[in-house]
mmCIF file of C-alpha atoms in Angstrom:
data_model
loop_
_atom_site.group_PDB
_atom_site.id
_atom_site.type_symbol
_atom_site.label_atom_id
_atom_site.label_comp_id
_atom_site.label_asym_id
_atom_site.label_seq_id
_atom_site.Cartn_x
_atom_site.Cartn_y
_atom_site.Cartn_z
ATOM 1 C CA MET A 444 0.000 0.000 0.000
ATOM 2 C CA ASN A 445 1.393 3.401 -0.921
ATOM 3 C CA LEU A 446 1.521 6.349 1.479
ATOM 4 C CA SER A 447 -1.282 8.288 -0.264
ATOM 5 C CA LYS A 448 -3.644 5.338 -0.012
ATOM 6 C CA LEU A 449 -2.740 4.864 3.658
ATOM 7 C CA ILE A 450 -3.352 8.534 4.517
ATOM 8 C CA LEU A 451 -6.758 8.497 2.818
ATOM 9 C CA ARG A 452 -7.724 5.232 4.499
ATOM 10 C CA ILE A 453 -6.756 6.542 7.959
ATOM 11 C CA ALA A 454 -8.784 9.716 7.260
ATOM 12 C CA GLY A 455 -11.789 7.567 6.320
ATOM 13 C CA TRP A 456 -11.880 8.413 2.603
ATOM 14 C CA LYS A 457 -12.772 5.930 -0.137
ATOM 15 C CA VAL A 458 -11.296 6.287 -3.624
ATOM 16 C CA LYS A 459 -12.860 4.851 -6.752
ATOM 17 C CA ILE A 460 -10.995 5.513 -9.996
ATOM 18 C CA THR A 461 -12.122 3.327 -12.880
ATOM 19 C CA VAL A 462 -11.323 5.440 -15.945
ATOM 20 C CA PRO A 463 -8.343 4.330 -18.055
ATOM 21 C CA ASP A 464 -4.940 5.851 -17.362
ATOM 22 C CA TYR A 465 -4.938 7.997 -20.486
ATOM 23 C CA PRO A 466 -1.577 9.374 -21.606
ATOM 24 C CA LYS A 467 -3.263 12.782 -21.952
ATOM 25 C CA CYS A 468 -6.466 14.035 -20.384
ATOM 26 C CA ILE A 469 -8.145 16.857 -18.535
ATOM 27 C CA ILE A 470 -9.369 15.948 -15.064
ATOM 28 C CA CYS A 471 -12.376 18.139 -14.336
ATOM 29 C CA VAL A 472 -12.663 18.402 -10.537
ATOM 30 C CA ALA A 473 -15.718 19.601 -8.597
ATOM 31 C CA PRO A 474 -17.081 20.635 -6.182
ATOM 32 C CA HIS A 475 -14.287 23.046 -5.289
ATOM 33 C CA THR A 476 -15.190 24.682 -1.972
ATOM 34 C CA SER A 477 -12.029 24.245 0.118
ATOM 35 C CA ASN A 478 -8.241 24.107 -0.118
ATOM 36 C CA TRP A 479 -8.598 20.504 1.120
ATOM 37 C CA ASP A 480 -9.902 19.639 -2.368
ATOM 38 C CA PHE A 481 -6.388 20.036 -3.749
ATOM 39 C CA ILE A 482 -4.756 17.868 -1.084
ATOM 40 C CA LEU A 483 -7.395 15.138 -1.276
ATOM 41 C CA GLY A 484 -7.360 15.145 -5.075
ATOM 42 C CA LYS A 485 -3.570 14.809 -5.265
ATOM 43 C CA LEU A 486 -3.636 12.007 -2.683
ATOM 44 C CA ALA A 487 -6.454 10.164 -4.463
ATOM 45 C CA TYR A 488 -4.766 10.248 -7.864
ATOM 46 C CA ALA A 489 -1.417 9.222 -6.344
ATOM 47 C CA SER A 490 -3.120 6.390 -4.442
ATOM 48 C CA VAL A 491 -3.673 4.602 -7.764
ATOM 49 C CA GLY A 492 -0.155 5.362 -8.998
ATOM 50 C CA ARG A 493 -1.022 8.281 -11.271
ATOM 51 C CA LYS A 494 0.333 11.818 -11.527
ATOM 52 C CA ALA A 495 -1.477 14.964 -12.592
ATOM 53 C CA GLY A 496 -0.537 18.577 -13.008
ATOM 54 C CA PHE A 497 -2.850 21.341 -11.883
ATOM 55 C CA LEU A 498 -3.661 24.977 -12.546
ATOM 56 C CA MET A 499 -3.277 27.448 -9.700
ATOM 57 C CA LYS A 500 -3.451 31.199 -9.251
ATOM 58 C CA SER A 501 0.006 32.670 -9.978
ATOM 59 C CA SER A 502 0.074 34.552 -6.666
ATOM 60 C CA TRP A 503 0.675 31.200 -4.896
ATOM 61 C CA PHE A 504 3.923 30.682 -6.837
ATOM 62 C CA VAL A 505 6.134 32.741 -4.533
ATOM 63 C CA PHE A 506 9.287 31.475 -2.867
ATOM 64 C CA PRO A 507 9.451 28.836 -1.414
ATOM 65 C CA LEU A 508 5.935 27.594 -2.307
ATOM 66 C CA GLY A 509 6.473 28.212 -6.025
ATOM 67 C CA ILE A 510 9.320 25.707 -6.144
ATOM 68 C CA ILE A 511 7.203 23.086 -4.373
ATOM 69 C CA PHE A 512 4.098 23.678 -6.502
ATOM 70 C CA LYS A 513 6.059 23.477 -9.757
ATOM 71 C CA ALA A 514 7.804 20.296 -8.569
ATOM 72 C CA ILE A 515 4.440 18.582 -8.013
ATOM 73 C CA GLY A 516 2.982 19.672 -11.358
ATOM 74 C CA GLY A 517 1.714 23.196 -10.750
ATOM 75 C CA VAL A 518 1.031 25.501 -13.678
ATOM 76 C CA PRO A 519 0.633 29.159 -12.674
ATOM 77 C CA VAL A 520 -2.369 31.013 -14.088
ATOM 78 C CA PHE A 521 -1.807 34.726 -14.630
ATOM 79 C CA ARG A 522 -5.096 36.585 -14.513
ATOM 80 C CA ASN A 523 -3.804 39.992 -15.569
ATOM 81 C CA LYS A 524 -4.183 40.548 -19.282
ATOM 82 C CA ASN A 525 -1.334 42.470 -20.843
ATOM 83 C CA ALA A 526 -1.290 44.573 -23.980
ATOM 84 C CA ARG A 527 1.023 42.172 -25.830
ATOM 85 C CA LYS A 528 -0.621 39.649 -28.101
ATOM 86 C CA GLU A 529 0.465 36.499 -26.287
ATOM 87 C CA PRO A 530 -1.383 33.216 -26.747
ATOM 88 C CA SER A 531 -4.303 32.714 -24.375
ATOM 89 C CA LEU A 532 -4.034 30.224 -21.523
ATOM 90 C CA VAL A 533 -6.227 27.815 -23.500
ATOM 91 C CA GLU A 534 -3.940 28.114 -26.552
ATOM 92 C CA GLN A 535 -0.848 27.602 -24.392
ATOM 93 C CA LEU A 536 -2.337 24.498 -22.747
ATOM 94 C CA VAL A 537 -3.474 23.026 -26.073
ATOM 95 C CA GLU A 538 0.093 23.452 -27.339
ATOM 96 C CA LYS A 539 1.462 21.910 -24.134
ATOM 97 C CA MET A 540 -0.891 18.926 -24.551
ATOM 98 C CA ASN A 541 0.007 18.515 -28.218
ATOM 99 C CA SER A 542 3.747 18.610 -27.531
ATOM 100 C CA SER A 543 3.673 16.263 -24.518
ATOM 101 C CA GLN A 544 3.892 12.483 -24.614
ATOM 102 C CA ARG A 545 2.036 12.240 -21.302
ATOM 103 C CA LEU A 546 0.103 14.938 -19.447
ATOM 104 C CA SER A 547 -2.904 14.804 -17.170
ATOM 105 C CA LEU A 548 -4.056 18.199 -15.973
ATOM 106 C CA ALA A 549 -6.556 18.736 -13.148
ATOM 107 C CA ILE A 550 -8.779 21.796 -13.552
ATOM 108 C CA THR A 551 -11.509 23.116 -11.269
ATOM 109 C CA PRO A 552 -13.959 24.803 -13.655
ATOM 110 C CA GLU A 553 -15.532 26.839 -10.871
ATOM 111 C CA GLY A 554 -12.211 28.701 -10.619
ATOM 112 C CA THR A 555 -12.991 29.730 -7.050
ATOM 113 C CA ARG A 556 -13.936 28.216 -3.723
ATOM 114 C CA LYS A 557 -16.870 30.642 -3.513
ATOM 115 C CA ARG A 558 -20.343 29.885 -4.841
ATOM 116 C CA THR A 559 -20.605 30.622 -8.561
ATOM 117 C CA THR A 560 -22.916 29.610 -11.381
ATOM 118 C CA LYS A 561 -20.433 30.804 -14.029
ATOM 119 C CA TRP A 562 -17.975 27.979 -14.536
ATOM 120 C CA HIS A 563 -14.919 28.540 -16.733
ATOM 121 C CA THR A 564 -15.090 26.819 -20.115
ATOM 122 C CA GLY A 565 -11.357 26.511 -20.795
ATOM 123 C CA PHE A 566 -11.192 22.839 -19.831
ATOM 124 C CA LEU A 567 -13.810 22.050 -22.502
ATOM 125 C CA ARG A 568 -12.015 24.115 -25.137
ATOM 126 C CA ILE A 569 -8.599 22.596 -24.308
ATOM 127 C CA ALA A 570 -9.893 19.019 -24.500
ATOM 128 C CA TYR A 571 -11.808 19.668 -27.730
ATOM 129 C CA ALA A 572 -8.897 21.397 -29.485
ATOM 130 C CA ALA A 573 -6.312 18.849 -28.299
ATOM 131 C CA HIS A 574 -8.617 15.873 -29.045
ATOM 132 C CA ILE A 575 -8.256 14.435 -25.542
ATOM 133 C CA PRO A 576 -10.828 13.092 -23.094
ATOM 134 C CA ILE A 577 -12.116 14.778 -19.993
ATOM 135 C CA VAL A 578 -12.450 12.579 -16.931
ATOM 136 C CA LEU A 579 -14.876 13.760 -14.275
ATOM 137 C CA GLY A 580 -13.409 13.776 -10.785
ATOM 138 C CA ALA A 581 -15.735 14.365 -7.857
ATOM 139 C CA LEU A 582 -15.029 15.032 -4.198
ATOM 140 C CA ASP A 583 -18.003 14.097 -2.062
ATOM 141 C CA PHE A 584 -17.413 15.235 1.506
ATOM 142 C CA LYS A 585 -20.831 14.033 2.657
ATOM 143 C CA ASN A 586 -19.916 10.414 1.864
ATOM 144 C CA LYS A 587 -16.104 10.848 2.125
ATOM 145 C CA GLU A 588 -15.641 9.525 -1.409
ATOM 146 C CA ILE A 589 -13.430 10.624 -4.264
ATOM 147 C CA THR A 590 -14.499 9.236 -7.621
ATOM 148 C CA ILE A 591 -13.228 9.388 -11.168
ATOM 149 C CA THR A 592 -15.548 6.972 -12.910
ATOM 150 C CA ARG A 593 -16.930 8.938 -15.848
ATOM 151 C CA GLU A 594 -15.434 10.209 -19.060
ATOM 152 C CA PHE A 595 -16.733 13.072 -21.139
ATOM 153 C CA THR A 596 -15.916 13.820 -24.759
ATOM 154 C CA PRO A 597 -16.618 17.452 -25.637
ATOM 155 C CA THR A 598 -18.646 18.092 -28.771
ATOM 156 C CA GLY A 599 -17.502 21.655 -29.349
ATOM 157 C CA ASN A 600 -20.886 23.048 -28.280
ATOM 158 C CA ILE A 601 -19.746 24.810 -25.118
ATOM 159 C CA GLU A 602 -23.218 25.505 -23.699
ATOM 160 C CA GLU A 603 -24.486 21.946 -24.139
ATOM 161 C CA ASP A 604 -21.216 20.435 -22.947
ATOM 162 C CA MET A 605 -21.166 22.612 -19.825
ATOM 163 C CA ALA A 606 -24.794 21.748 -19.043
ATOM 164 C CA ALA A 607 -23.945 18.035 -19.265
ATOM 165 C CA VAL A 608 -20.874 18.402 -17.022
ATOM 166 C CA LYS A 609 -22.767 20.456 -14.431
ATOM 167 C CA ASN A 610 -25.589 17.914 -14.469
ATOM 168 C CA TYR A 611 -23.105 15.196 -13.517
ATOM 169 C CA TYR A 612 -21.866 17.133 -10.483
ATOM 170 C CA LYS A 613 -25.230 18.260 -9.091
ATOM 171 C CA ASN A 614 -25.488 15.443 -6.520
ATOM 172 C CA PHE A 615 -22.027 15.821 -4.982
ATOM 173 C CA SER A 616 -21.372 17.747 -1.778
ATOM 174 C CA GLY A 617 -18.301 19.902 -1.158
ATOM 175 C CA LYS A 618 -16.686 20.556 2.223
ATOM 176 C CA HIS A 619 -18.706 23.771 2.324
ATOM 177 C CA PRO A 620 -21.896 22.744 0.468
ATOM 178 C CA GLU A 621 -23.288 26.271 0.623
ATOM 179 C CA ASN A 622 -20.447 27.335 -1.682
ATOM 180 C CA PHE A 623 -21.330 24.896 -4.465
ATOM 181 C CA THR A 624 -23.924 24.977 -7.192
ATOM 182 C CA ALA A 625 -24.148 23.155 -10.486
ATOM 183 C CA GLU A 626 -26.912 25.399 -11.845
#
């Protein structure tokens, strides 16, 4: 038994990951209502011998945390738009996916731990443009379960795809359920 699996077992969490270990995929993770989501998600994925990178607000990438976050797969997200015509984050991540032999990237489409109905669509656009699957990862604090048992292939219709993804997550409960909605 690996250390991640042991930690989760001691904490009373169950992990069920049945999707294939794709060489490239987006791991859509919800609900995202606590910083514990990150820790539990990393432990769960590692408990089955897999590694995933993750997106995180660039302000967290300060010394010494920045070194640690990058070492465990962190990709800083810069929210300030500049006047230069640089590729968008989606374009950069599509290129990163296309040029990588193996890359799984966890993304929380809510983009915040606060309650929001406006989920970010970048994960759908990245997966569609890079022709890779999305696996749906759920943290259910009510039942102390972490599951990645469903796959989603985006169609390119962002509104319909987002409605389908949100529909999947509507029955899961975050650490702070009042901060989550899949409406």
